[in-house]
PDB file of C-alpha atoms in Angstrom:
ATOM      1  CA  MET V   1      11.171   5.078  13.261  1.00 33.00           C
ATOM      2  CA  SER V   2      14.434   5.704  11.439  1.00 35.00           C
ATOM      3  CA  PRO V   3      15.106   9.010   9.655  1.00 37.00           C
ATOM      4  CA  PRO V   4      15.745   8.932   5.904  1.00 41.00           C
ATOM      5  CA  ASP V   5      19.365   8.794   4.788  1.00 43.00           C
ATOM      6  CA  GLU V   6      20.994  11.794   3.225  1.00 40.00           C
ATOM      7  CA  PRO V   7      20.771  12.130  -0.562  1.00 44.00           C
ATOM      8  CA  SER V   8      23.225   9.919  -2.393  1.00 43.00           C
ATOM      9  CA  GLY V   9      24.485  12.706  -4.629  1.00 42.00           C
ATOM     10  CA  LYS V  10      23.881  10.574  -7.705  1.00 44.00           C
ATOM     11  CA  PRO V  11      21.425  12.138 -10.145  1.00 47.00           C
ATOM     12  CA  PRO V  12      18.404   9.929 -10.732  1.00 50.00           C
ATOM     13  CA  GLY V  13      18.094   8.256 -14.108  1.00 64.00           C
ATOM     14  CA  LYS V  14      14.640   9.723 -14.690  1.00 78.00           C
ATOM     15  CA  PRO V  15      12.522  12.589 -13.410  1.00 90.00           C
ATOM     16  CA  LEU V  16      11.286  12.471  -9.832  1.00 95.00           C
ATOM     17  CA  PRO V  17       8.125  14.016  -8.432  1.00 96.00           C
ATOM     18  CA  PRO V  18       8.529  17.547  -7.059  1.00 96.00           C
ATOM     19  CA  GLY V  19      10.546  17.794  -3.844  1.00 95.00           C
ATOM     20  CA  GLN V  20      11.842  14.209  -3.928  1.00 95.00           C
ATOM     21  CA  TYR V  21      15.433  12.893  -3.755  1.00 94.00           C
ATOM     22  CA  VAL V  22      17.117   9.487  -4.090  1.00 94.00           C
ATOM     23  CA  PRO V  23      18.584   8.236  -0.766  1.00 91.00           C
ATOM     24  CA  ARG V  24      21.226   5.672   0.002  1.00 84.00           C
ATOM     25  CA  GLY V  25      19.513   2.343   0.580  1.00 79.00           C
ATOM     26  CA  TRP V  26      15.838   1.943   1.458  1.00 81.00           C
ATOM     27  CA  PRO V  27      14.979   3.870   4.615  1.00 75.00           C
ATOM     28  CA  VAL V  28      12.639   2.269   7.147  1.00 80.00           C
ATOM     29  CA  LEU V  29       9.684   4.311   8.386  1.00 69.00           C
ATOM     30  CA  HIS V  30       6.514   3.061  10.011  1.00 71.00           C
ATOM     31  CA  TYR V  31       4.162   3.703  12.898  1.00 72.00           C
ATOM     32  CA  GLY V  32       4.314   1.243  15.781  1.00 75.00           C
ATOM     33  CA  PRO V  33       6.266  -2.003  16.257  1.00 85.00           C
ATOM     34  CA  VAL V  34       7.063  -4.657  13.661  1.00 89.00           C
ATOM     35  CA  PRO V  35       4.489  -7.455  14.077  1.00 92.00           C
ATOM     36  CA  LYS V  36       5.479 -11.080  14.515  1.00 94.00           C
ATOM     37  CA  PHE V  37       4.480 -13.300  11.596  1.00 96.00           C
ATOM     38  CA  ARG V  38       2.588 -16.442  12.615  1.00 96.00           C
ATOM     39  CA  PRO V  39       1.969 -18.484   9.443  1.00 96.00           C
ATOM     40  CA  ASP V  40      -0.402 -20.955  11.115  1.00 96.00           C
ATOM     41  CA  SER V  41      -2.865 -18.234  12.079  1.00 97.00           C
ATOM     42  CA  TRP V  42      -2.201 -15.624   9.378  1.00 98.00           C
ATOM     43  CA  ASP V  43      -4.935 -15.058   6.823  1.00 98.00           C
ATOM     44  CA  PHE V  44      -5.901 -12.571   4.125  1.00 98.00           C
ATOM     45  CA  ARG V  45      -9.542 -11.498   3.946  1.00 98.00           C
ATOM     46  CA  VAL V  46     -11.674  -9.579   1.468  1.00 98.00           C
ATOM     47  CA  PHE V  47     -14.929  -8.307   2.945  1.00 98.00           C
ATOM     48  CA  GLY V  48     -17.372  -5.414   2.866  1.00 98.00           C
ATOM     49  CA  ALA V  49     -19.426  -4.822  -0.286  1.00 98.00           C
ATOM     50  CA  THR V  50     -18.547  -8.041  -2.106  1.00 98.00           C
ATOM     51  CA  GLU V  51     -20.614  -9.254  -5.038  1.00 97.00           C
ATOM     52  CA  SER V  52     -21.743 -12.321  -3.087  1.00 96.00           C
ATOM     53  CA  GLY V  53     -22.319 -10.449   0.167  1.00 96.00           C
ATOM     54  CA  GLY V  54     -19.932 -12.859   1.873  1.00 97.00           C
ATOM     55  CA  GLN V  55     -16.298 -12.844   2.935  1.00 97.00           C
ATOM     56  CA  HIS V  56     -13.337 -14.324   1.059  1.00 98.00           C
ATOM     57  CA  ARG V  57     -10.396 -15.766   2.988  1.00 98.00           C
ATOM     58  CA  TRP V  58      -7.004 -17.276   2.181  1.00 98.00           C
ATOM     59  CA  THR V  59      -4.551 -18.907   4.563  1.00 98.00           C
ATOM     60  CA  TRP V  60      -0.848 -18.178   4.144  1.00 98.00           C
ATOM     61  CA  GLU V  61      -0.340 -21.395   2.164  1.00 97.00           C
ATOM     62  CA  GLU V  62      -3.294 -20.546  -0.069  1.00 98.00           C
ATOM     63  CA  PHE V  63      -2.134 -16.975  -0.581  1.00 98.00           C
ATOM     64  CA  GLU V  64       1.321 -18.211  -1.622  1.00 97.00           C
ATOM     65  CA  ARG V  65      -0.320 -20.295  -4.357  1.00 98.00           C
ATOM     66  CA  LEU V  66      -2.291 -17.414  -5.903  1.00 98.00           C
ATOM     67  CA  PRO V  67      -1.284 -16.260  -9.418  1.00 98.00           C
ATOM     68  CA  ARG V  68       1.859 -14.137  -9.298  1.00 97.00           C
ATOM     69  CA  ALA V  69       2.587 -10.827 -10.968  1.00 97.00           C
ATOM     70  CA  ARG V  70       5.757  -8.802 -11.472  1.00 97.00           C
ATOM     71  CA  ALA V  71       6.131  -5.108 -12.163  1.00 97.00           C
ATOM     72  CA  VAL V  72       8.825  -2.452 -12.038  1.00 97.00           C
ATOM     73  CA  GLY V  73       7.688   0.619 -10.152  1.00 96.00           C
ATOM     74  CA  ASP V  74       8.958   3.536  -8.103  1.00 96.00           C
ATOM     75  CA  PHE V  75       8.564   4.128  -4.375  1.00 95.00           C
ATOM     76  CA  HIS V  76       7.809   7.709  -3.319  1.00 96.00           C
ATOM     77  CA  CYS V  77       7.721   8.440   0.412  1.00 94.00           C
ATOM     78  CA  VAL V  78       5.941  11.564   1.600  1.00 95.00           C
ATOM     79  CA  THR V  79       9.050  12.322   3.710  1.00 94.00           C
ATOM     80  CA  LYS V  80      10.597  13.182   0.318  1.00 94.00           C
ATOM     81  CA  PHE V  81      12.780  10.214  -0.624  1.00 93.00           C
ATOM     82  CA  SER V  82      12.134   8.224  -3.804  1.00 96.00           C
ATOM     83  CA  ILE V  83      13.562   4.876  -4.905  1.00 95.00           C
ATOM     84  CA  PRO V  84      13.169   4.385  -8.645  1.00 95.00           C
ATOM     85  CA  ASP V  85      12.699   1.127 -10.528  1.00 96.00           C
ATOM     86  CA  ASN V  86      11.995  -1.464  -7.854  1.00 97.00           C
ATOM     87  CA  GLU V  87      11.070  -4.888  -9.172  1.00 98.00           C
ATOM     88  CA  TRP V  88       8.014  -6.000  -7.197  1.00 98.00           C
ATOM     89  CA  GLU V  89       6.553  -9.494  -7.132  1.00 98.00           C
ATOM     90  CA  GLY V  90       3.289 -10.578  -5.566  1.00 98.00           C
ATOM     91  CA  VAL V  91      -0.459 -10.812  -6.152  1.00 98.00           C
ATOM     92  CA  SER V  92      -1.955  -8.003  -8.209  1.00 98.00           C
ATOM     93  CA  GLY V  93      -4.925  -5.969  -7.081  1.00 98.00           C
ATOM     94  CA  SER V  94      -6.736  -7.033 -10.247  1.00 98.00           C
ATOM     95  CA  THR V  95      -6.239 -10.713  -9.334  1.00 98.00           C
ATOM     96  CA  VAL V  96      -7.796 -10.120  -5.922  1.00 98.00           C
ATOM     97  CA  VAL V  97     -10.786  -8.458  -7.602  1.00 98.00           C
ATOM     98  CA  GLU V  98     -11.148 -11.389 -10.020  1.00 98.00           C
ATOM     99  CA  LEU V  99     -11.079 -13.932  -7.202  1.00 98.00           C
ATOM    100  CA  ALA V 100     -13.225 -11.871  -4.822  1.00 98.00           C
ATOM    101  CA  PRO V 101     -15.523  -9.763  -7.023  1.00 98.00           C
ATOM    102  CA  PRO V 102     -16.846  -6.497  -5.570  1.00 98.00           C
ATOM    103  CA  HIS V 103     -20.409  -5.253  -5.745  1.00 98.00           C
ATOM    104  CA  PRO V 104     -20.882  -3.042  -8.835  1.00 97.00           C
ATOM    105  CA  ASP V 105     -21.350   0.029  -6.615  1.00 98.00           C
ATOM    106  CA  VAL V 106     -17.883  -0.246  -5.019  1.00 98.00           C
ATOM    107  CA  THR V 107     -15.781   2.872  -5.602  1.00 98.00           C
ATOM    108  CA  HIS V 108     -12.970   2.570  -3.019  1.00 98.00           C
ATOM    109  CA  VAL V 109     -11.150   0.029  -0.903  1.00 98.00           C
ATOM    110  CA  MET V 110      -9.781   0.243   2.613  1.00 98.00           C
ATOM    111  CA  VAL V 111      -6.612  -1.799   3.034  1.00 98.00           C
ATOM    112  CA  TRP V 112      -6.251  -3.150   6.568  1.00 98.00           C
ATOM    113  CA  ALA V 113      -3.035  -4.212   8.289  1.00 97.00           C
ATOM    114  CA  GLU V 114      -1.828  -5.507  11.637  1.00 95.00           C
ATOM    115  CA  TYR V 115      -2.726  -3.390  14.699  1.00 92.00           C
ATOM    116  CA  GLY V 116      -5.734  -1.900  12.870  1.00 91.00           C
ATOM    117  CA  TYR V 117      -3.689   0.333  10.553  1.00 94.00           C
ATOM    118  CA  SER V 118      -5.549   1.289   7.370  1.00 97.00           C
ATOM    119  CA  ALA V 119      -5.302   3.287   4.148  1.00 97.00           C
ATOM    120  CA  ASN V 120      -8.027   4.093   1.647  1.00 98.00           C
ATOM    121  CA  ILE V 121      -7.545   4.184  -2.129  1.00 97.00           C
ATOM    122  CA  ARG V 122      -9.817   4.535  -5.126  1.00 97.00           C
ATOM    123  CA  MET V 123     -10.772   1.357  -6.948  1.00 98.00           C
ATOM    124  CA  SER V 124      -9.059   2.749 -10.042  1.00 97.00           C
ATOM    125  CA  ASP V 125      -5.787   2.926  -8.072  1.00 98.00           C
ATOM    126  CA  PHE V 126      -6.342  -0.578  -6.706  1.00 98.00           C
ATOM    127  CA  LEU V 127      -6.767  -1.925 -10.258  1.00 98.00           C
ATOM    128  CA  ALA V 128      -3.786  -0.046 -11.716  1.00 97.00           C
ATOM    129  CA  ASP V 129      -1.307  -2.204 -13.633  1.00 95.00           C
ATOM    130  CA  LYS V 130       1.467  -2.064 -11.022  1.00 97.00           C
ATOM    131  CA  THR V 131      -0.610  -2.217  -7.832  1.00 98.00           C
ATOM    132  CA  MET V 132       0.051  -5.474  -5.997  1.00 98.00           C
ATOM    133  CA  PHE V 133       0.300  -7.214  -2.659  1.00 98.00           C
ATOM    134  CA  ALA V 134       4.047  -7.660  -2.782  1.00 98.00           C
ATOM    135  CA  THR V 135       5.997 -10.453  -1.154  1.00 98.00           C
ATOM    136  CA  HIS V 136       9.326  -9.778  -2.910  1.00 98.00           C
ATOM    137  CA  ARG V 137      11.403  -6.785  -3.974  1.00 97.00           C
ATOM    138  CA  ASN V 138      14.292  -7.096  -6.439  1.00 97.00           C
ATOM    139  CA  GLY V 139      14.112 -10.878  -6.269  1.00 96.00           C
ATOM    140  CA  GLU V 140      14.254 -11.173  -2.472  1.00 97.00           C
ATOM    141  CA  ARG V 141      11.618 -11.677   0.190  1.00 98.00           C
ATOM    142  CA  LEU V 142      10.562  -8.505   1.943  1.00 97.00           C
ATOM    143  CA  THR V 143      12.189  -8.103   5.328  1.00 96.00           C
ATOM    144  CA  PRO V 144       9.973  -7.732   8.418  1.00 95.00           C
ATOM    145  CA  ASP V 145      10.675  -3.999   8.746  1.00 93.00           C
ATOM    146  CA  HIS V 146       9.615  -3.465   5.123  1.00 94.00           C
ATOM    147  CA  GLY V 147       6.326  -5.331   5.468  1.00 95.00           C
ATOM    148  CA  PHE V 148       6.986  -9.100   5.420  1.00 97.00           C
ATOM    149  CA  PRO V 149       5.031 -11.204   4.719  1.00 98.00           C
ATOM    150  CA  VAL V 150       2.821  -8.973   2.513  1.00 98.00           C
ATOM    151  CA  ARG V 151       2.646  -5.272   1.813  1.00 97.00           C
ATOM    152  CA  LEU V 152       0.502  -3.393  -0.657  1.00 98.00           C
ATOM    153  CA  VAL V 153       2.507  -1.501  -3.285  1.00 98.00           C
ATOM    154  CA  VAL V 154       0.879   1.379  -5.183  1.00 98.00           C
ATOM    155  CA  PRO V 155       3.865   2.884  -7.033  1.00 97.00           C
ATOM    156  CA  HIS V 156       2.020   5.910  -8.436  1.00 97.00           C
ATOM    157  CA  LEU V 157       0.932   7.170  -4.985  1.00 98.00           C
ATOM    158  CA  TYR V 158       2.848   8.301  -1.914  1.00 97.00           C
ATOM    159  CA  ALA V 159       4.021   5.282   0.005  1.00 95.00           C
ATOM    160  CA  TRP V 160       1.853   5.612   3.109  1.00 96.00           C
ATOM    161  CA  LYS V 161      -0.773   4.104   0.794  1.00 97.00           C
ATOM    162  CA  SER V 162       1.602   1.131   0.273  1.00 96.00           C
ATOM    163  CA  VAL V 163       0.495  -0.495   3.504  1.00 96.00           C
ATOM    164  CA  LYS V 164       2.872  -2.848   5.334  1.00 96.00           C
ATOM    165  CA  TRP V 165       1.784  -6.121   6.998  1.00 97.00           C
ATOM    166  CA  VAL V 166      -1.513  -6.300   5.122  1.00 98.00           C
ATOM    167  CA  ARG V 167      -4.250  -8.599   6.405  1.00 98.00           C
ATOM    168  CA  GLY V 168      -7.290  -7.633   4.374  1.00 97.00           C
ATOM    169  CA  VAL V 169      -9.234  -5.483   1.944  1.00 98.00           C
ATOM    170  CA  GLU V 170     -12.609  -3.900   2.594  1.00 98.00           C
ATOM    171  CA  TYR V 171     -14.726  -2.970  -0.426  1.00 98.00           C
ATOM    172  CA  MET V 172     -16.548   0.327   0.059  1.00 98.00           C
ATOM    173  CA  VAL V 173     -19.434   1.953  -1.808  1.00 98.00           C
ATOM    174  CA  ARG V 174     -18.415   5.349  -0.418  1.00 97.00           C
ATOM    175  CA  ASP V 175     -15.029   6.688   0.532  1.00 97.00           C
ATOM    176  CA  ARG V 176     -13.768   7.201   4.061  1.00 96.00           C
ATOM    177  CA  ARG V 177     -10.363   8.136   5.406  1.00 97.00           C
ATOM    178  CA  GLY V 178      -7.747   5.695   6.658  1.00 96.00           C
ATOM    179  CA  PHE V 179      -5.222   6.053   9.479  1.00 95.00           C
ATOM    180  CA  TRP V 180      -2.971   8.822   8.137  1.00 93.00           C
ATOM    181  CA  GLU V 181      -5.750  10.455   6.147  1.00 96.00           C
ATOM    182  CA  GLU V 182      -7.598  11.026   9.431  1.00 95.00           C
ATOM    183  CA  ARG V 183      -4.417  12.641  10.793  1.00 95.00           C
ATOM    184  CA  GLY V 184      -3.962  15.327   8.175  1.00 95.00           C
ATOM    185  CA  TYR V 185      -2.574  13.568   5.113  1.00 95.00           C
ATOM    186  CA  HIS V 186      -4.058  13.948   1.634  1.00 96.00           C
ATOM    187  CA  ASN V 187      -6.873  11.594   0.715  1.00 97.00           C
ATOM    188  CA  VAL V 188      -5.550  10.855  -2.812  1.00 95.00           C
ATOM    189  CA  ALA V 189      -1.732  11.150  -2.375  1.00 97.00           C
ATOM    190  CA  ASP V 190      -0.516  11.774  -5.925  1.00 97.00           C
ATOM    191  CA  PRO V 191       3.226  12.584  -5.654  1.00 97.00           C
ATOM    192  CA  TRP V 192       3.390  14.307  -9.051  1.00 96.00           C
ATOM    193  CA  ASN V 193       0.849  16.842  -7.776  1.00 96.00           C
ATOM    194  CA  GLU V 194       2.503  16.935  -4.317  1.00 96.00           C
ATOM    195  CA  GLN V 195      -0.718  15.912  -2.607  1.00 96.00           C
ATOM    196  CA  ARG V 196       0.874  15.566   0.820  1.00 92.00           C
ATOM    197  CA  TYR V 197      -1.634  17.126   3.235  1.00 93.00           C
ATOM    198  CA  SER V 198      -5.395  17.322   3.638  1.00 94.00           C
ATOM    199  CA  TYR V 199      -5.464  21.135   3.477  1.00 92.00           C
ATOM    200  CA  GLN V 200      -4.457  20.781  -0.189  1.00 90.00           C
ATOM    201  CA  GLU V 201      -7.555  18.763  -1.074  1.00 91.00           C
ATOM    202  CA  GLU V 202      -9.911  20.109  -3.687  1.00 89.00           C
ATOM    203  CA  GLU V 203     -13.595  19.427  -4.155  1.00 84.00           C
ATOM    204  CA  GLY V 204     -14.228  15.773  -5.003  1.00 82.00           C
ATOM    205  CA  GLU V 205     -10.903  14.489  -3.651  1.00 83.00           C
ATOM    206  CA  ALA V 206     -12.101  13.559  -0.182  1.00 82.00           C
ATOM    207  CA  PRO V 207     -15.130  12.073   1.580  1.00 87.00           C
ATOM    208  CA  PRO V 208     -17.490  14.470   3.334  1.00 72.00           C
ATOM    209  CA  HIS V 209     -16.697  15.168   6.983  1.00 62.00           C
TER     210      HIS V 209
END
């Protein structure tokens, strides 16, 4: 894990969430090693409370052919750096929901990645305009240390929700915590409200223990 760079000294072009700064470059932070991408065996699955009760699956070649979306969005790390105005390209959360419809009772999704890493988000966050499974940033393929081949991007939440090396989505009819949420991080993760840690949670923001 690499520490964030020092602030660049350049004032950001727009307001940042409380406590955030703009670094030089795009710092790399993650838990565990960078996984090796094996296109022949890689797949993307949607499972859990689907409308059909079955599982949806795409190979890497099939995933690459899914409808593409582009959006400009910020990147806010809970370690306090922010990178404004990234141009993301990939498959939107709404496209995944169209192709793999959830049961009407679904309220949350768990996003699963290599090594069993996970993060939970509300369905409303998953369907937000700029939420996508990104393959490119600023016109270039993601690098392995930034989540190649696919990472979730949820620009309006802290970036531990923007899961690297995604392999699947689980539809859930009740919320439960993901990897960092089980280890003391806020269940919702709104940077504008500085929702960094679980002790800040209010009633209705987290699943029952």
